[in-house]
């Protein structure tokens, strides 16, 4: 191998060049790229392929940006999506099934995680062991751009931890089953990810005597604006498509997709999302989580009401024009007509002991809706 190969930056890209022996008086270097000589003030050192194929980037002799990128790229080409950098696990989305998350794999990592290849199971395993060893709370932070695989990895971590739990109870199943519910109401197709989480999650899992005894999931920053408005080719939250695809839709006075303004008047299918299967999973998850039929019915009624609300017509003066939708909303939310009108077309102002009702104009009525 030519040991004079170095990395230089050209047009914001790292490319390989050959360092020549020529010494310039201005301390610059002459570097040959595809037979053409260029003058550079600096360069980065190159590593041999063997030296790059390390499980942990810190073991690469010349650790610099182009070598990190090349190392990760070389591993990715061999379907190795995990690489450590110190104690941090870098994970790339393979965009295909690599059989990395089977029950067999979980068993292997449970047996002796430390000697195996980098894996998100290793992170989960280490945090579990550190919890027992130091008796201190452990945190796993999952971060990355949209579509990187945060939700997927989090699911894998939870699957691994529930698998480690010794005295299995209904809790493990509930921890896993909370997911279809959160995703139905909080995930949507975006231009980058068919199942994009439009909210953040902080999951606390409590472990005692080697077993999961509780779980608390806090959600934050839910993208509420998506309810009423989506980019072209993006979707509203999955739940609307799940409900409209199901036999239950007539129960909530719903028609076909074209009917609903809050769905851009059409159905947009997803490659990575199966609305029918997900709806069945959702109903099952509701049941596992202890939501009874009456509550589930109310929840779906509220979901349907949102679609009906989007179709309410409002006149120039901000009055709601009576329609079937208006009646459906009242029935589904179990309220009378004046309550709905008051909620949408009026603002209530409290002064001393008096409540004054102020009529909204058209724009404010639309906002208030
Ligand atoms: N390790 C993996 N193996 C197979 N598929 C994966 C893997 N990681 C992610 N995916 C797939 O890639 C897509 C995007 O992943 P995911 O939804 O987890 O991204 P995200 O980081 O949560 O994005 P967002 O910020 O938009 O919520 C999903 O369809 C997911 O199933
Ligand atoms: Mg996500």
CSV table of C-alpha atoms and ligand atoms in Angstrom, one decimal:
chain,number,residue,atom,x,y,z
A,1,UNK,CA,0.0,0.0,0.0
A,2,UNK,CA,1.2,3.5,-0.8
A,3,UNK,CA,1.9,5.1,2.6
A,4,UNK,CA,1.8,8.6,1.1
A,5,UNK,CA,-1.9,8.5,0.8
A,6,UNK,CA,-3.6,11.3,2.8
A,7,UNK,CA,-7.0,12.9,3.1
A,8,UNK,CA,-7.8,16.4,1.9
A,9,UNK,CA,-11.0,18.4,1.8
A,10,UNK,CA,-12.2,19.4,-1.6
A,11,UNK,CA,-15.6,21.0,-2.2
A,12,UNK,CA,-16.7,20.0,1.4
A,13,UNK,CA,-15.9,16.4,0.6
A,14,UNK,CA,-12.9,14.3,1.9
A,15,UNK,CA,-10.9,12.8,-0.9
A,16,UNK,CA,-7.7,10.7,-1.1
A,17,UNK,CA,-4.6,12.3,-2.5
A,18,UNK,CA,-0.9,11.4,-2.7
A,19,UNK,CA,1.5,13.5,-0.6
A,20,UNK,CA,4.6,14.4,-2.7
A,21,UNK,CA,8.1,14.9,-1.2
A,22,UNK,CA,8.2,18.5,-2.5
A,23,UNK,CA,8.9,21.1,0.3
A,24,UNK,CA,7.4,24.5,-0.4
A,25,UNK,CA,8.8,27.7,1.1
A,26,UNK,CA,5.4,28.7,2.4
A,27,UNK,CA,5.1,25.4,4.4
A,28,UNK,CA,2.3,24.2,2.1
A,29,UNK,CA,2.2,20.7,0.7
A,30,UNK,CA,1.8,19.4,-2.9
A,31,UNK,CA,-0.8,16.7,-3.1
A,32,UNK,CA,-1.6,14.8,-6.2
A,33,UNK,CA,-5.2,14.0,-6.9
A,34,UNK,CA,-6.0,11.9,-10.0
A,35,UNK,CA,-2.7,12.9,-11.5
A,36,UNK,CA,-3.2,16.7,-10.9
A,37,UNK,CA,-1.0,18.5,-8.3
A,38,UNK,CA,-2.7,20.8,-5.8
A,39,UNK,CA,-1.3,23.0,-3.0
A,40,UNK,CA,-2.8,22.4,0.5
A,41,UNK,CA,-1.9,23.9,3.8
A,42,UNK,CA,-2.9,20.8,5.7
A,43,UNK,CA,-4.1,17.2,5.3
A,44,UNK,CA,-5.3,14.3,7.5
A,45,UNK,CA,-3.5,11.1,7.9
A,46,UNK,CA,-4.8,7.9,6.3
A,47,UNK,CA,-5.3,4.5,8.0
A,48,UNK,CA,-5.0,1.0,6.5
A,49,UNK,CA,-8.2,-0.9,6.0
A,50,UNK,CA,-7.3,-3.3,8.8
A,51,UNK,CA,-6.8,-0.5,11.2
A,52,UNK,CA,-10.2,1.0,10.3
A,53,UNK,CA,-12.2,-2.1,10.9
A,54,UNK,CA,-12.4,-1.6,14.7
A,55,UNK,CA,-15.4,-2.1,17.0
A,56,UNK,CA,-14.4,1.1,18.8
A,57,UNK,CA,-13.3,4.1,16.8
A,58,UNK,CA,-10.8,5.1,19.6
A,59,UNK,CA,-8.7,2.1,18.5
A,60,UNK,CA,-8.0,3.7,15.1
A,61,UNK,CA,-4.4,4.9,15.0
A,62,UNK,CA,-5.0,8.2,13.1
A,63,UNK,CA,-8.3,9.3,14.5
A,64,UNK,CA,-9.7,12.1,12.3
A,65,UNK,CA,-12.9,13.0,10.6
A,66,UNK,CA,-12.3,11.3,7.2
A,67,UNK,CA,-11.1,8.1,9.0
A,68,UNK,CA,-14.2,8.0,11.2
A,69,UNK,CA,-16.5,8.4,8.2
A,70,UNK,CA,-14.6,5.8,6.2
A,71,UNK,CA,-14.5,3.3,9.1
A,72,UNK,CA,-18.3,3.6,9.7
A,73,UNK,CA,-18.9,3.4,5.9
A,74,UNK,CA,-16.8,0.3,5.5
A,75,UNK,CA,-18.6,-1.5,8.4
A,76,UNK,CA,-22.0,-0.4,7.0
A,77,UNK,CA,-21.2,-1.9,3.6
A,78,UNK,CA,-20.7,-5.2,5.5
A,79,UNK,CA,-24.1,-4.8,7.2
A,80,UNK,CA,-22.4,-3.8,10.5
A,81,UNK,CA,-24.5,-1.0,11.7
A,82,UNK,CA,-23.1,-0.6,15.2
A,83,UNK,CA,-19.7,1.0,16.2
A,84,UNK,CA,-18.6,2.4,19.5
A,85,UNK,CA,-16.9,5.7,19.9
A,86,UNK,CA,-15.6,5.4,23.5
A,87,UNK,CA,-18.7,4.5,25.5
A,88,UNK,CA,-21.2,5.9,22.9
A,89,UNK,CA,-22.8,3.5,20.5
A,90,UNK,CA,-23.1,4.9,16.9
A,91,UNK,CA,-26.0,3.2,15.2
A,92,UNK,CA,-26.9,3.5,11.5
A,93,UNK,CA,-30.3,2.6,10.0
A,94,UNK,CA,-29.8,-0.4,7.7
A,95,UNK,CA,-33.2,0.1,6.0
A,96,UNK,CA,-33.5,-3.7,5.9
A,97,UNK,CA,-34.0,-6.6,8.2
A,98,UNK,CA,-30.6,-7.9,9.4
A,99,UNK,CA,-31.8,-10.5,11.9
A,100,UNK,CA,-30.1,-8.6,14.6
A,101,UNK,CA,-33.0,-8.5,16.9
A,102,UNK,CA,-34.2,-12.1,17.2
A,103,UNK,CA,-34.9,-14.0,20.4
A,104,UNK,CA,-31.7,-15.9,19.7
A,105,UNK,CA,-29.7,-12.6,19.7
A,106,UNK,CA,-31.3,-11.6,23.0
A,107,UNK,CA,-30.3,-15.0,24.5
A,108,UNK,CA,-26.8,-14.6,23.3
A,109,UNK,CA,-26.3,-11.1,24.7
A,110,UNK,CA,-28.0,-12.2,28.0
A,111,UNK,CA,-25.4,-15.0,28.3
A,112,UNK,CA,-22.3,-12.9,27.9
A,113,UNK,CA,-22.8,-9.5,26.3
A,114,UNK,CA,-19.3,-8.2,27.0
A,115,UNK,CA,-17.5,-10.5,24.5
A,116,UNK,CA,-19.9,-9.9,21.7
A,117,UNK,CA,-20.0,-7.3,18.8
A,118,UNK,CA,-21.3,-3.8,19.5
A,119,UNK,CA,-25.1,-3.9,19.7
A,120,UNK,CA,-27.9,-1.8,21.3
A,121,UNK,CA,-28.5,-4.9,23.5
A,122,UNK,CA,-25.0,-4.4,24.9
A,123,UNK,CA,-26.0,-0.9,25.9
A,124,UNK,CA,-29.2,-2.1,27.6
A,125,UNK,CA,-27.3,-5.0,29.2
A,126,UNK,CA,-24.5,-2.7,30.6
A,127,UNK,CA,-27.1,-0.3,32.1
A,128,UNK,CA,-28.9,-3.1,33.8
A,129,UNK,CA,-25.7,-4.5,35.2
A,130,UNK,CA,-24.5,-1.1,36.4
A,131,UNK,CA,-27.8,-0.6,38.1
A,132,UNK,CA,-27.2,-3.8,40.1
A,133,UNK,CA,-23.5,-3.1,40.6
A,134,UNK,CA,-23.7,0.5,41.8
A,135,UNK,CA,-27.3,0.7,43.0
A,136,UNK,CA,-27.6,3.9,41.1
A,137,UNK,CA,-30.1,5.0,38.4
A,138,UNK,CA,-28.9,4.5,34.8
A,139,UNK,CA,-29.8,6.6,31.8
A,140,UNK,CA,-29.7,5.7,28.1
A,141,UNK,CA,-30.0,8.7,25.8
A,142,UNK,CA,-31.1,8.0,22.3
A,143,UNK,CA,-30.6,10.8,19.9
A,144,UNK,CA,-30.3,11.4,16.1
A,145,UNK,CA,-32.0,13.0,13.2
A,146,UNK,CA,-35.5,12.1,11.9
A,147,UNK,CA,-35.4,8.5,10.5
A,148,UNK,CA,-32.2,7.6,12.2
A,149,UNK,CA,-33.8,4.8,14.1
A,150,UNK,CA,-34.4,6.2,17.6
A,151,UNK,CA,-37.9,4.8,18.0
A,152,UNK,CA,-36.7,1.4,16.6
A,153,UNK,CA,-33.7,1.3,19.0
A,154,UNK,CA,-35.8,2.3,22.0
A,155,UNK,CA,-38.2,-0.5,21.2
A,156,UNK,CA,-35.2,-2.9,21.1
A,157,UNK,CA,-33.9,-1.6,24.4
A,158,UNK,CA,-37.3,-2.1,26.1
A,159,UNK,CA,-37.7,-5.6,24.5
A,160,UNK,CA,-34.3,-6.5,25.9
A,161,UNK,CA,-34.9,-5.1,29.4
A,162,UNK,CA,-38.4,-6.8,29.7
A,163,UNK,CA,-36.7,-10.0,28.6
A,164,UNK,CA,-34.1,-9.7,31.4
A,165,UNK,CA,-36.8,-9.1,34.0
A,166,UNK,CA,-36.8,-12.2,36.3
A,167,UNK,CA,-40.3,-12.5,37.9
A,168,UNK,CA,-42.5,-11.9,34.9
A,169,UNK,CA,-45.8,-10.2,35.6
A,170,UNK,CA,-48.3,-8.2,33.4
A,171,UNK,CA,-46.0,-5.2,33.8
A,172,UNK,CA,-43.5,-6.3,31.1
A,173,UNK,CA,-46.3,-6.7,28.6
A,174,UNK,CA,-47.8,-3.4,29.5
A,175,UNK,CA,-44.5,-1.6,29.0
A,176,UNK,CA,-44.2,-3.1,25.5
A,177,UNK,CA,-47.9,-2.5,24.7
A,178,UNK,CA,-47.9,1.2,25.6
A,179,UNK,CA,-46.0,1.7,22.3
A,180,UNK,CA,-48.8,1.0,19.8
A,181,UNK,CA,-51.0,3.5,21.6
A,182,UNK,CA,-48.3,6.3,21.8
A,183,UNK,CA,-47.4,5.8,18.1
A,184,UNK,CA,-51.0,5.7,16.9
A,185,UNK,CA,-51.7,9.1,18.5
A,186,UNK,CA,-48.2,10.7,18.3
A,187,UNK,CA,-46.6,9.4,15.0
A,188,UNK,CA,-47.3,10.4,11.5
A,189,UNK,CA,-45.8,10.0,8.0
A,190,UNK,CA,-43.5,12.8,7.2
A,191,UNK,CA,-41.3,13.3,4.1
A,192,UNK,CA,-38.4,11.7,5.9
A,193,UNK,CA,-40.0,8.9,7.9
A,194,UNK,CA,-43.3,7.0,7.4
A,195,UNK,CA,-43.5,6.5,11.2
A,196,UNK,CA,-42.1,9.7,12.5
A,197,UNK,CA,-42.6,10.4,16.2
A,198,UNK,CA,-44.0,13.9,16.5
A,199,UNK,CA,-43.3,14.1,20.2
A,200,UNK,CA,-40.5,13.4,22.7
A,201,UNK,CA,-40.5,10.6,25.2
A,202,UNK,CA,-38.9,10.2,28.7
A,203,UNK,CA,-39.3,6.6,29.8
A,204,UNK,CA,-38.6,5.5,33.4
A,205,UNK,CA,-38.4,1.8,34.1
A,206,UNK,CA,-38.3,0.8,37.7
A,207,UNK,CA,-36.4,-2.4,38.5
A,208,UNK,CA,-36.4,-4.1,41.9
A,209,UNK,CA,-35.2,-7.6,42.8
A,210,UNK,CA,-34.1,-8.2,39.2
A,211,UNK,CA,-37.6,-7.5,37.9
A,212,UNK,CA,-39.5,-4.6,36.3
A,213,UNK,CA,-42.0,-3.4,38.9
A,214,UNK,CA,-43.2,-0.2,37.1
A,215,UNK,CA,-42.8,2.1,34.2
A,216,UNK,CA,-43.6,5.7,33.7
A,217,UNK,CA,-43.6,7.4,30.2
A,218,UNK,CA,-43.7,11.1,30.0
A,219,UNK,CA,-44.3,12.6,26.6
A,220,UNK,CA,-43.6,16.2,25.6
A,221,UNK,CA,-43.6,18.7,22.7
A,222,UNK,CA,-46.4,16.9,20.8
A,223,UNK,CA,-46.8,18.6,17.4
A,224,UNK,CA,-50.4,19.6,17.7
A,225,UNK,CA,-50.5,21.8,14.6
A,226,UNK,CA,-50.4,18.6,12.5
A,227,UNK,CA,-54.0,17.9,13.6
A,228,UNK,CA,-55.3,20.7,11.4
A,229,UNK,CA,-52.6,21.1,8.8
A,230,UNK,CA,-50.0,18.8,7.0
A,231,UNK,CA,-47.5,19.4,4.2
A,232,UNK,CA,-48.4,17.9,0.9
A,233,UNK,CA,-47.6,14.1,1.0
A,234,UNK,CA,-47.3,14.2,4.8
A,235,UNK,CA,-50.1,12.7,6.9
A,236,UNK,CA,-52.0,13.5,10.0
A,237,UNK,CA,-51.5,11.2,13.0
A,238,UNK,CA,-51.8,7.5,12.2
A,239,UNK,CA,-55.0,7.0,14.3
A,240,UNK,CA,-57.2,8.9,11.8
A,241,UNK,CA,-56.2,6.6,8.9
A,242,UNK,CA,-56.5,3.5,11.2
A,243,UNK,CA,-60.0,4.4,12.2
A,244,UNK,CA,-61.2,5.3,8.7
A,245,UNK,CA,-59.8,2.1,7.3
A,246,UNK,CA,-61.7,0.0,9.9
A,247,UNK,CA,-65.2,-1.3,10.0
A,248,UNK,CA,-65.8,0.9,13.1
A,249,UNK,CA,-65.9,4.1,11.0
A,250,UNK,CA,-69.7,4.1,10.4
A,251,UNK,CA,-70.3,3.9,14.2
A,252,UNK,CA,-68.7,7.3,14.4
A,253,UNK,CA,-70.6,8.7,11.3
A,254,UNK,CA,-67.4,8.7,9.2
A,255,UNK,CA,-67.3,8.5,5.4
A,256,UNK,CA,-64.3,8.0,3.1
A,257,UNK,CA,-61.0,9.9,3.2
A,258,UNK,CA,-61.9,12.4,0.5
A,259,UNK,CA,-64.4,13.8,2.8
A,260,UNK,CA,-62.1,15.2,5.4
A,261,UNK,CA,-60.3,18.6,5.2
A,262,UNK,CA,-58.0,17.7,8.1
A,263,UNK,CA,-56.7,14.8,5.9
A,264,UNK,CA,-56.1,16.9,2.9
A,265,UNK,CA,-59.1,15.1,1.4
A,266,UNK,CA,-57.2,12.0,0.5
A,267,UNK,CA,-55.6,8.8,1.7
A,268,UNK,CA,-51.8,8.7,1.6
A,269,UNK,CA,-50.4,5.2,1.9
A,270,UNK,CA,-47.1,4.4,3.6
A,271,UNK,CA,-44.5,1.8,2.7
A,272,UNK,CA,-43.6,1.2,6.3
A,273,UNK,CA,-46.9,1.5,8.0
A,274,UNK,CA,-49.9,-1.0,7.9
A,275,UNK,CA,-52.9,0.9,9.1
A,276,UNK,CA,-55.2,-2.2,9.4
A,277,UNK,CA,-52.7,-4.3,11.3
A,278,UNK,CA,-51.7,-1.3,13.5
A,279,UNK,CA,-55.4,-0.6,14.4
A,280,UNK,CA,-55.8,-4.2,15.6
A,281,UNK,CA,-52.6,-3.9,17.6
A,282,UNK,CA,-53.9,-0.6,19.0
A,283,UNK,CA,-57.2,-2.2,20.2
A,284,UNK,CA,-55.3,-5.1,21.7
A,285,UNK,CA,-52.9,-2.7,23.4
A,286,UNK,CA,-55.8,-0.7,24.9
A,287,UNK,CA,-57.2,-3.9,26.3
A,288,UNK,CA,-53.8,-5.0,27.8
A,289,UNK,CA,-53.4,-1.5,29.3
A,290,UNK,CA,-56.8,-1.9,31.0
A,291,UNK,CA,-58.8,0.6,29.0
A,292,UNK,CA,-62.4,-0.7,29.1
A,293,UNK,CA,-64.7,-0.7,26.0
A,294,UNK,CA,-66.5,2.5,27.1
A,295,UNK,CA,-63.3,4.5,27.4
A,296,UNK,CA,-62.0,3.2,24.0
A,297,UNK,CA,-65.3,4.1,22.5
A,298,UNK,CA,-65.1,7.7,23.9
A,299,UNK,CA,-61.5,8.0,22.7
A,300,UNK,CA,-62.4,7.0,19.1
A,301,UNK,CA,-65.4,9.3,19.3
A,302,UNK,CA,-63.1,12.2,20.1
A,303,UNK,CA,-60.8,11.2,17.2
A,304,UNK,CA,-63.8,11.2,14.8
A,305,UNK,CA,-65.0,14.5,16.2
A,306,UNK,CA,-61.8,16.1,15.2
A,307,UNK,CA,-62.4,15.1,11.6
A,308,UNK,CA,-66.0,16.4,11.8
A,309,UNK,CA,-64.8,19.7,13.3
A,310,UNK,CA,-62.5,20.2,10.3
A,311,UNK,CA,-65.5,20.1,8.1
A,312,UNK,CA,-67.7,22.6,9.9
A,313,UNK,CA,-68.5,25.5,7.7
A,314,UNK,CA,-68.2,29.0,9.2
A,315,UNK,CA,-69.8,32.0,7.6
A,316,UNK,CA,-68.4,35.5,7.1
A,317,UNK,CA,-69.6,36.7,10.5
A,318,UNK,CA,-68.0,33.7,12.3
A,319,UNK,CA,-71.3,31.8,12.8
A,320,UNK,CA,-71.2,28.0,12.4
A,321,UNK,CA,-73.5,26.9,9.6
A,322,UNK,CA,-75.6,24.0,10.8
A,323,UNK,CA,-74.8,20.7,9.2
A,324,UNK,CA,-74.8,17.0,9.9
A,325,UNK,CA,-71.2,17.3,11.1
A,326,UNK,CA,-72.4,19.7,13.8
A,327,UNK,CA,-74.9,17.1,15.1
A,328,UNK,CA,-72.4,14.3,14.9
A,329,UNK,CA,-69.9,16.2,17.1
A,330,UNK,CA,-72.5,16.9,19.7
A,331,UNK,CA,-73.5,13.3,19.8
A,332,UNK,CA,-69.9,12.0,19.9
A,333,UNK,CA,-68.8,14.4,22.6
A,334,UNK,CA,-72.1,14.0,24.5
A,335,UNK,CA,-72.7,17.8,24.6
A,336,UNK,CA,-75.6,20.0,23.6
A,337,UNK,CA,-75.6,22.3,20.6
A,338,UNK,CA,-75.2,25.5,22.6
A,339,UNK,CA,-72.1,24.2,24.4
A,340,UNK,CA,-70.4,23.5,21.1
A,341,UNK,CA,-71.4,26.9,19.6
A,342,UNK,CA,-70.2,28.6,22.8
A,343,UNK,CA,-66.9,26.7,22.7
A,344,UNK,CA,-66.1,27.6,19.1
A,345,UNK,CA,-67.7,31.0,18.3
A,346,UNK,CA,-67.5,32.8,21.6
A,347,UNK,CA,-64.8,33.9,24.1
A,348,UNK,CA,-65.8,34.0,27.8
A,349,UNK,CA,-64.4,36.9,29.8
A,350,UNK,CA,-64.6,37.1,33.6
A,351,UNK,CA,-65.0,40.5,35.2
A,352,UNK,CA,-65.6,40.7,39.0
A,353,UNK,CA,-68.6,38.4,39.4
A,354,UNK,CA,-69.8,38.6,35.9
A,355,UNK,CA,-69.0,36.4,32.9
A,356,UNK,CA,-69.3,38.2,29.5
A,357,UNK,CA,-69.6,36.2,26.3
A,358,UNK,CA,-67.8,37.9,23.4
A,359,UNK,CA,-68.7,36.8,19.8
A,360,UNK,CA,-65.6,35.9,17.7
A,361,UNK,CA,-65.1,37.0,14.1
A,362,UNK,CA,-64.6,34.5,11.4
A,363,UNK,CA,-60.8,34.1,11.7
A,364,UNK,CA,-60.9,33.8,15.5
A,365,UNK,CA,-63.7,31.2,15.2
A,366,UNK,CA,-61.6,29.2,12.8
A,367,UNK,CA,-58.6,29.4,15.3
A,368,UNK,CA,-60.8,28.6,18.2
A,369,UNK,CA,-62.1,25.5,16.4
B,1,LIG,N1,-32.0,-1.3,13.1
B,1,LIG,C1,-33.0,-1.2,12.3
B,1,LIG,N2,-33.3,-2.3,11.5
B,1,LIG,C2,-34.3,-2.2,10.6
B,1,LIG,N3,-35.1,-1.2,10.4
B,1,LIG,C3,-34.8,-0.1,11.1
B,1,LIG,C4,-33.8,0.0,12.1
B,1,LIG,N4,-33.7,1.2,12.6
B,1,LIG,C5,-34.7,1.9,12.0
B,1,LIG,N5,-35.4,1.1,11.1
B,1,LIG,C6,-36.6,1.6,10.3
B,1,LIG,O1,-36.3,2.9,9.8
B,1,LIG,C7,-37.5,3.7,9.9
B,1,LIG,C8,-37.2,5.0,10.7
B,1,LIG,O2,-36.8,4.6,12.0
B,1,LIG,P1,-37.4,5.3,13.3
B,1,LIG,O3,-38.9,5.5,13.2
B,1,LIG,O4,-37.0,4.5,14.5
B,1,LIG,O5,-36.7,6.7,13.3
B,1,LIG,P2,-36.6,7.9,14.4
B,1,LIG,O6,-35.2,8.2,14.7
B,1,LIG,O7,-37.5,7.5,15.5
B,1,LIG,O8,-37.2,9.1,13.5
B,1,LIG,P3,-38.2,10.3,14.0
B,1,LIG,O9,-37.3,11.3,14.7
B,1,LIG,O10,-38.8,10.8,12.7
B,1,LIG,O11,-39.2,9.8,14.9
B,1,LIG,C9,-38.6,2.8,10.5
B,1,LIG,O12,-39.4,2.4,9.5
B,1,LIG,C10,-37.8,1.7,11.2
B,1,LIG,O13,-38.6,0.5,11.3
B,2,LIG,MG1,-39.3,8.2,16.2
